[in-house]
Short mmCIF file of C-alpha atoms in Angstrom, two decimals:
data_model
loop_
_atom_site.label_atom_id
_atom_site.label_comp_id
_atom_site.label_asym_id
_atom_site.label_seq_id
_atom_site.Cartn_x
_atom_site.Cartn_y
_atom_site.Cartn_z
CA MET A 30 -67.51 79.71 -80.33
CA ILE A 31 -67.04 75.89 -80.70
CA GLN A 32 -63.66 75.13 -82.38
CA LYS A 33 -62.01 71.73 -83.19
CA PHE A 34 -57.89 71.44 -81.86
CA ALA A 35 -55.56 69.58 -81.27
CA ALA A 36 -53.34 69.56 -77.61
CA LYS A 37 -50.50 67.61 -76.97
CA LEU A 38 -49.96 65.92 -73.06
CA LEU A 39 -47.51 68.52 -71.23
CA ARG A 40 -47.94 66.29 -67.89
CA SER A 41 -49.94 63.41 -66.61
CA ILE A 42 -50.24 64.08 -62.73
CA PRO A 43 -51.34 61.14 -60.37
CA LEU A 44 -53.62 62.05 -57.59
CA THR A 45 -55.04 58.93 -56.20
CA ALA A 46 -53.95 55.47 -57.76
CA ASP A 47 -56.48 56.09 -60.41
CA THR A 48 -57.05 59.55 -60.38
CA TYR A 49 -54.74 61.19 -62.70
CA GLN A 50 -54.81 65.13 -63.92
CA LEU A 51 -53.56 65.48 -67.25
CA ASP A 52 -52.82 68.88 -68.75
CA PHE A 53 -52.45 69.39 -72.52
CA ALA A 54 -50.08 72.41 -73.60
CA TRP A 55 -52.18 73.90 -77.25
CA ALA A 56 -50.34 72.86 -80.52
CA SER A 57 -51.72 76.17 -81.60
CA GLU A 58 -53.65 79.18 -80.35
CA PRO A 59 -55.38 78.93 -77.16
CA VAL A 60 -59.11 78.14 -77.43
CA PRO A 61 -60.74 80.70 -75.11
CA TYR A 62 -63.35 78.76 -72.44
CA GLU A 63 -65.01 79.67 -69.04
CA ALA A 64 -64.60 78.27 -66.11
CA GLY A 65 -67.19 75.04 -65.30
CA HIS A 66 -67.09 74.19 -69.54
CA PHE A 67 -66.00 70.69 -70.79
CA PHE A 68 -64.17 69.24 -73.92
CA LEU A 69 -65.01 66.41 -76.03
CA LEU A 70 -61.64 64.40 -77.04
CA GLU A 71 -61.61 62.66 -79.81
CA VAL A 72 -59.48 59.20 -79.85
CA GLU A 73 -59.19 56.31 -82.65
CA ASP A 74 -60.06 53.10 -80.58
CA GLY A 75 -59.41 50.12 -83.20
CA GLY A 76 -60.35 52.26 -86.45
CA ASP A 77 -63.49 53.40 -84.28
CA LYS A 78 -63.89 57.11 -83.31
CA VAL A 79 -64.41 57.29 -79.49
CA THR A 80 -65.65 60.54 -78.23
CA ARG A 81 -65.74 61.44 -74.38
CA ALA A 82 -66.77 64.52 -72.43
CA TYR A 83 -64.21 66.04 -70.01
CA SER A 84 -64.75 69.13 -67.55
CA ILE A 85 -61.91 71.35 -67.62
CA SER A 86 -59.84 71.81 -64.21
CA SER A 87 -58.04 74.23 -65.04
CA ALA A 88 -58.78 78.35 -65.09
CA PRO A 89 -59.55 80.38 -68.45
CA SER A 90 -56.25 82.97 -66.70
CA GLU A 91 -53.84 79.77 -67.65
CA LYS A 92 -52.71 80.58 -71.04
CA GLU A 93 -49.95 77.85 -71.45
CA PHE A 94 -52.18 75.04 -71.10
CA PHE A 95 -56.12 73.30 -70.14
CA SER A 96 -56.00 70.34 -67.29
CA LEU A 97 -58.47 67.98 -67.31
CA CYS A 98 -59.34 65.70 -64.20
CA LEU A 99 -60.16 62.28 -64.52
CA LYS A 100 -60.75 58.82 -62.89
CA PHE A 101 -59.26 55.60 -65.36
CA LEU A 102 -61.96 53.14 -65.46
CA PRO A 103 -60.11 49.59 -66.46
CA GLY A 104 -61.20 48.84 -69.84
CA GLY A 105 -62.79 51.85 -70.70
CA ARG A 106 -62.40 53.01 -74.37
CA ALA A 107 -61.03 56.38 -73.63
CA SER A 108 -59.45 55.73 -70.19
CA GLU A 109 -56.96 53.15 -71.52
CA TYR A 110 -56.07 55.27 -74.60
CA LEU A 111 -55.55 58.58 -72.01
CA LYS A 112 -53.23 56.36 -69.24
CA ASN A 113 -51.39 54.88 -72.09
CA MET A 114 -50.70 58.39 -73.58
CA GLU A 115 -47.00 59.58 -73.84
CA ILE A 116 -45.64 63.06 -73.15
CA GLY A 117 -45.98 65.23 -76.17
CA GLN A 118 -48.14 62.99 -78.29
CA GLU A 119 -50.94 65.01 -79.92
CA VAL A 120 -54.72 64.38 -79.28
CA HIS A 121 -58.32 66.53 -80.75
CA PHE A 122 -60.68 68.18 -79.26
CA GLN A 123 -63.66 69.97 -79.59
CA GLY A 124 -65.13 72.77 -77.70
CA PRO A 125 -66.13 74.43 -75.52
CA PHE A 126 -69.05 73.19 -74.21
CA GLY A 127 -72.05 73.22 -71.37
CA HIS A 128 -74.10 75.48 -69.28
CA PHE A 129 -72.16 74.69 -65.78
CA LYS A 130 -70.86 78.30 -65.62
CA LEU A 131 -70.74 80.93 -63.15
CA THR A 132 -72.75 83.83 -62.87
CA ASP A 133 -72.69 87.43 -62.47
CA SER A 134 -74.33 86.74 -59.15
CA LYS A 135 -73.11 88.64 -55.87
CA LYS A 136 -74.82 85.74 -53.77
CA ASP A 137 -72.61 83.51 -52.27
CA ILE A 138 -71.66 80.09 -53.11
CA LEU A 139 -71.67 76.50 -51.95
CA MET A 140 -70.05 74.07 -53.99
CA VAL A 141 -70.68 70.20 -53.76
CA ALA A 142 -68.60 67.56 -55.37
CA THR A 143 -67.92 64.06 -54.99
CA GLY A 144 -64.98 62.02 -56.54
CA THR A 145 -63.84 63.89 -59.69
CA GLY A 146 -67.30 66.24 -60.13
CA ILE A 147 -64.68 68.57 -58.03
CA ALA A 148 -63.01 69.28 -61.31
CA PRO A 149 -65.05 72.10 -62.62
CA PHE A 150 -64.46 73.76 -59.19
CA ILE A 151 -60.67 73.17 -59.80
CA GLY A 152 -61.14 76.08 -62.38
CA MET A 153 -63.77 78.24 -60.90
CA VAL A 154 -62.70 79.10 -57.72
CA PRO A 155 -59.30 81.11 -58.55
CA THR A 156 -61.85 82.42 -61.33
CA LEU A 157 -63.80 83.81 -58.39
CA LEU A 158 -60.37 84.46 -56.62
CA GLU A 159 -59.34 86.35 -59.66
CA GLN A 160 -62.47 88.83 -60.15
CA GLY A 161 -61.99 89.66 -56.18
CA PHE A 162 -65.40 87.93 -55.11
CA LYS A 163 -66.60 89.84 -52.09
CA LYS A 164 -68.75 86.90 -50.68
CA LYS A 165 -68.28 83.66 -49.33
CA ILE A 166 -67.54 80.63 -51.10
CA SER A 167 -68.20 77.19 -49.23
CA LEU A 168 -66.68 73.56 -51.21
CA TYR A 169 -67.47 70.93 -50.05
CA PHE A 170 -66.24 67.66 -51.39
CA GLY A 171 -66.91 64.36 -50.31
CA VAL A 172 -65.05 60.40 -51.32
CA ARG A 173 -65.49 57.30 -49.80
CA PHE A 174 -61.94 56.96 -48.62
CA GLU A 175 -58.87 59.16 -47.39
CA GLU A 176 -56.72 57.11 -49.85
CA ASP A 177 -59.31 58.76 -52.64
CA LEU A 178 -58.88 62.46 -51.45
CA PHE A 179 -57.37 64.86 -53.82
CA TYR A 180 -56.44 68.76 -54.35
CA LEU A 181 -56.30 69.33 -50.51
CA ALA A 182 -53.27 71.31 -50.51
CA GLN A 183 -54.59 73.41 -53.32
CA PHE A 184 -57.65 74.37 -51.10
CA LYS A 185 -55.55 75.17 -48.38
CA THR A 186 -53.67 77.69 -50.68
CA TRP A 187 -56.88 78.79 -51.78
CA GLU A 188 -58.22 79.20 -48.02
CA LYS A 189 -54.62 81.33 -47.17
CA LYS A 190 -55.32 83.26 -49.85
CA ASN A 191 -58.87 84.75 -49.00
CA SER A 192 -60.64 84.33 -45.74
CA LYS A 193 -63.99 84.16 -47.58
CA PHE A 194 -62.99 80.70 -49.40
CA LYS A 195 -63.74 77.42 -46.89
CA SER A 196 -63.33 73.66 -47.87
CA PHE A 197 -64.79 70.83 -45.64
CA VAL A 198 -63.57 67.84 -46.90
CA THR A 199 -65.56 64.46 -45.42
CA VAL A 200 -64.65 60.85 -45.90
CA SER A 201 -67.93 58.29 -45.92
CA ARG A 202 -65.72 55.21 -44.60
CA PRO A 203 -63.16 56.36 -42.61
CA THR A 204 -60.44 55.11 -40.45
CA GLU A 205 -59.78 55.48 -37.03
CA LYS A 206 -56.92 57.26 -38.32
CA TRP A 207 -58.92 60.26 -40.14
CA LYS A 208 -59.24 63.10 -38.05
CA GLY A 209 -61.92 65.26 -40.60
CA LEU A 210 -65.51 64.67 -41.25
CA SER A 211 -66.66 61.73 -42.03
CA GLY A 212 -69.92 60.82 -43.39
CA ARG A 213 -71.84 61.19 -46.56
CA VAL A 214 -71.31 64.64 -47.93
CA THR A 215 -74.97 64.86 -47.63
CA GLU A 216 -75.21 64.71 -44.42
CA HIS A 217 -72.98 68.04 -43.71
CA LEU A 218 -75.59 70.06 -46.50
CA GLU A 219 -78.18 69.44 -43.90
CA PRO A 220 -78.00 72.29 -41.35
CA LEU A 221 -76.95 74.94 -43.78
CA ASP A 222 -79.33 78.07 -44.32
CA ILE A 223 -79.00 78.87 -48.03
CA LYS A 224 -81.06 82.48 -48.20
CA ASP A 225 -79.24 84.06 -50.39
CA CYS A 226 -76.70 81.45 -51.85
CA GLU A 227 -76.41 80.07 -55.31
CA VAL A 228 -75.72 76.48 -55.35
CA TYR A 229 -73.54 74.53 -57.61
CA ILE A 230 -73.75 71.06 -57.42
CA CYS A 231 -71.42 67.82 -59.46
CA GLY A 232 -70.88 64.29 -59.15
CA ASN A 233 -72.52 60.65 -59.57
CA GLY A 234 -76.13 61.09 -60.30
CA ASP A 235 -77.48 59.84 -57.09
CA MET A 236 -75.57 62.85 -54.82
CA VAL A 237 -76.62 65.55 -57.88
CA LYS A 238 -80.16 64.38 -57.41
CA THR A 239 -80.48 63.96 -53.62
CA VAL A 240 -78.53 67.66 -53.24
CA LYS A 241 -80.57 69.33 -55.81
CA GLU A 242 -83.95 68.15 -54.10
CA MET A 243 -82.35 68.72 -50.66
CA MET A 244 -81.64 72.73 -51.52
CA GLU A 245 -84.63 72.70 -53.17
CA ALA A 246 -86.81 71.79 -49.95
CA LYS A 247 -84.62 74.17 -48.55
CA GLY A 248 -86.27 77.02 -50.43
CA ALA A 249 -83.37 77.25 -53.25
CA GLN A 250 -85.14 78.79 -56.52
CA LYS A 251 -84.51 77.47 -59.93
CA PRO A 252 -82.10 80.45 -61.26
CA ASP A 253 -79.70 79.65 -58.40
CA LEU A 254 -79.06 75.75 -58.53
CA HIS A 255 -76.58 74.43 -61.20
CA PHE A 256 -75.96 71.06 -61.72
CA GLU A 257 -73.65 68.53 -63.49
CA LEU A 258 -73.43 64.62 -63.88
CA PHE A 259 -69.94 63.04 -63.82
CA THR A 260 -69.50 59.02 -64.98
CA SER A 261 -66.05 57.66 -65.41
CA ILE A 262 -65.52 56.07 -69.31
#
């Protein structure tokens, strides 16, 4: 059920130089949502109302607060507002919205993300683990530079908790110091066998389009393909 509600900034956690996790405490009763949903943020900018959509990057089982993961865009109306928010400041939201959600499928799951497109998966993975999901969960996360990486410690924690979960992190423009995977995330998807696999894709438009077409060429059926486009605003 879509609701209008208020929340107060609880924490602002820097993840990279321009990417932050914002935790909001509910001003009243928590609003029920599903992993993968998004909220609409409403702010006043010079008398004009600005509305922006942000995926929720926390699991629905977290009742004390909800999280948003976003990249601040210099000059962006919502970005500038959020960047300058003070702890305890109240803002207004609508939601939840969205169709980028987990299904009750029992197939293996492939998740593909670039940049802040990782946000919905930060809520989806713990939800699956809490539910005792028995199939494999593979998360592919791509960024341009090493300094753009975040949530790596969280990935390792999930891997220790459940041997069925594996993360694959790749950097498209690495330095010589980088010891992990390199290249675009799409390059590492080429060898995969996606038979009996459900695919979730979230990130910039070009990546989403490329991966979607790749999965279709590999035989993925429409009901097993879920995707969402991300932008910084």
